[in-house]
């Protein structure tokens, strides 16, 4: 019996794809004509307004959040913006629509994506318990502490037309 | 204490605040203090020095002063969603009172409970939620079982049998070449 050897078996199993390199979706865009055609396709979808509901992955204070407009996210600990401030989330790692996704390496350019948010609330968490107990040493500590939290509401995600010359890395 | 006893909830955005414009959710704030007692000293200082600035900065919040004889100082905050919160401020100095008042101003009025998630979305997926058959061949759905094709074992990489067979091939080929040399 002849055995078949599929490349990158483990990854493809996780993704539910038998033979990840054989699938058309994952062809790397080394060909320049292919690159331009993909960016053209994305531009036409953006022009026609067929991109559907856009989503983005933003990076705030060491955390990555997947957001769409009207989402609410919580930023932990110290965060300078005050209530009612409108801010632009500049570190955007990825953005996508119904049938396209753009990934930055690691971030997308400011001129391509614009994610805006409003600070809605600044509160404290409920009381959290920090309890340490050491056996046979007659030591135990009991602390209650509250952390600061900031709630952000995502107002809009906008994608500009892609530049034709240099592609940031995209797939359709 | 069991974990179920601690109230938990998801993140909420009251009345979709901030989607259009931001509205301060603090409706009314009452400062309750005693005019003569020493316990309300810092509260009286706060009212004298800091309250006017607070009211000027926040014209949308109604401020009340309520003197009560021989009672500890406290602050009552009422929010747009109808909730009312009382905070005792006895023994708190002026900067700390300022901080708690600011805390009340920046809140949305929702009760503070343990948070289950750090985000909330009404549309969890744009490109479709992943399921086990997402990138699979749809031929499987149309075939009748048992089928010979799908009953085969999916072998990935070389099995032990393959390795042994390869070794055997190598040995046999080398033997034949040796015999060939000898024959010459």
mmCIF file of C-alpha atoms in Angstrom, chain B residues 24-105:
data_model
loop_
_atom_site.group_PDB
_atom_site.id
_atom_site.type_symbol
_atom_site.label_atom_id
_atom_site.label_comp_id
_atom_site.label_asym_id
_atom_site.label_seq_id
_atom_site.Cartn_x
_atom_site.Cartn_y
_atom_site.Cartn_z
ATOM 1 C CA UNK B 24 -23.278 62.060 30.960
ATOM 2 C CA UNK B 25 -25.296 59.428 32.811
ATOM 3 C CA UNK B 26 -25.143 61.149 36.201
ATOM 4 C CA UNK B 27 -28.466 62.961 36.655
ATOM 5 C CA UNK B 28 -28.381 64.295 40.196
ATOM 6 C CA UNK B 29 -25.857 64.398 43.004
ATOM 7 C CA UNK B 30 -26.647 65.264 46.648
ATOM 8 C CA UNK B 31 -23.995 66.191 49.199
ATOM 9 C CA UNK B 32 -25.189 65.437 52.707
ATOM 10 C CA UNK B 33 -23.262 66.879 55.633
ATOM 11 C CA UNK B 34 -23.526 68.426 59.120
ATOM 12 C CA UNK B 35 -22.939 72.154 59.561
ATOM 13 C CA UNK B 36 -21.454 71.916 63.043
ATOM 14 C CA UNK B 37 -20.002 68.431 63.567
ATOM 15 C CA UNK B 38 -16.292 67.699 63.112
ATOM 16 C CA UNK B 39 -16.951 64.597 60.998
ATOM 17 C CA UNK B 40 -18.146 66.717 58.085
ATOM 18 C CA UNK B 41 -15.132 69.073 58.159
ATOM 19 C CA UNK B 42 -13.581 67.846 54.902
ATOM 20 C CA UNK B 43 -16.955 67.776 53.173
ATOM 21 C CA UNK B 44 -17.516 71.400 54.160
ATOM 22 C CA UNK B 45 -14.068 72.271 52.803
ATOM 23 C CA UNK B 46 -14.924 70.521 49.554
ATOM 24 C CA UNK B 47 -18.186 72.444 49.216
ATOM 25 C CA UNK B 48 -16.400 75.721 49.918
ATOM 26 C CA UNK B 49 -13.487 75.253 47.514
ATOM 27 C CA UNK B 50 -14.212 72.619 44.853
ATOM 28 C CA UNK B 51 -17.950 72.305 44.313
ATOM 29 C CA UNK B 52 -18.359 75.453 42.210
ATOM 30 C CA UNK B 53 -15.730 74.271 39.741
ATOM 31 C CA UNK B 54 -17.483 70.901 39.459
ATOM 32 C CA UNK B 55 -20.856 72.519 38.752
ATOM 33 C CA UNK B 56 -19.368 74.884 36.174
ATOM 34 C CA UNK B 57 -17.703 72.016 34.341
ATOM 35 C CA UNK B 58 -20.834 69.855 34.383
ATOM 36 C CA UNK B 59 -23.924 71.933 33.652
ATOM 37 C CA UNK B 60 -25.928 68.759 32.936
ATOM 38 C CA UNK B 61 -25.648 67.477 36.523
ATOM 39 C CA UNK B 62 -27.981 68.816 39.215
ATOM 40 C CA UNK B 63 -26.240 69.415 42.543
ATOM 41 C CA UNK B 64 -28.042 69.526 45.888
ATOM 42 C CA UNK B 65 -26.681 70.404 49.337
ATOM 43 C CA UNK B 66 -28.498 68.762 52.196
ATOM 44 C CA UNK B 67 -27.400 69.742 55.727
ATOM 45 C CA UNK B 68 -28.364 67.143 58.308
ATOM 46 C CA UNK B 69 -27.695 67.667 61.997
ATOM 47 C CA UNK B 70 -25.160 65.317 63.644
ATOM 48 C CA UNK B 71 -24.964 62.820 60.789
ATOM 49 C CA UNK B 72 -21.925 61.548 58.914
ATOM 50 C CA UNK B 73 -21.204 63.052 55.468
ATOM 51 C CA UNK B 74 -22.286 61.142 52.372
ATOM 52 C CA UNK B 75 -22.908 61.527 48.661
ATOM 53 C CA UNK B 76 -26.030 60.317 46.857
ATOM 54 C CA UNK B 77 -25.733 59.807 43.101
ATOM 55 C CA UNK B 78 -28.759 59.273 40.887
ATOM 56 C CA UNK B 79 -28.347 58.077 37.324
ATOM 57 C CA UNK B 80 -30.407 58.305 34.158
ATOM 58 C CA UNK B 81 -31.317 54.618 34.342
ATOM 59 C CA UNK B 82 -33.030 55.238 37.688
ATOM 60 C CA UNK B 83 -30.418 53.718 39.970
ATOM 61 C CA UNK B 84 -29.447 55.523 43.153
ATOM 62 C CA UNK B 85 -26.165 55.014 44.974
ATOM 63 C CA UNK B 86 -25.167 56.216 48.430
ATOM 64 C CA UNK B 87 -21.523 56.480 49.431
ATOM 65 C CA UNK B 88 -20.432 57.300 52.970
ATOM 66 C CA UNK B 89 -17.524 59.739 53.000
ATOM 67 C CA UNK B 90 -16.764 60.011 56.717
ATOM 68 C CA UNK B 91 -13.046 60.317 57.357
ATOM 69 C CA UNK B 92 -12.321 61.027 53.671
ATOM 70 C CA UNK B 93 -10.240 64.117 52.948
ATOM 71 C CA UNK B 94 -10.860 66.665 50.188
ATOM 72 C CA UNK B 95 -8.789 65.060 47.383
ATOM 73 C CA UNK B 96 -10.428 61.707 48.026
ATOM 74 C CA UNK B 97 -13.914 63.261 47.994
ATOM 75 C CA UNK B 98 -13.004 64.867 44.637
ATOM 76 C CA UNK B 99 -11.971 61.453 43.316
ATOM 77 C CA UNK B 100 -15.206 59.739 44.399
ATOM 78 C CA UNK B 101 -17.330 62.520 42.900
ATOM 79 C CA UNK B 102 -15.390 62.159 39.633
ATOM 80 C CA UNK B 103 -15.962 58.392 39.827
ATOM 81 C CA UNK B 104 -19.702 58.954 40.101
ATOM 82 C CA UNK B 105 -19.622 61.373 37.154
#
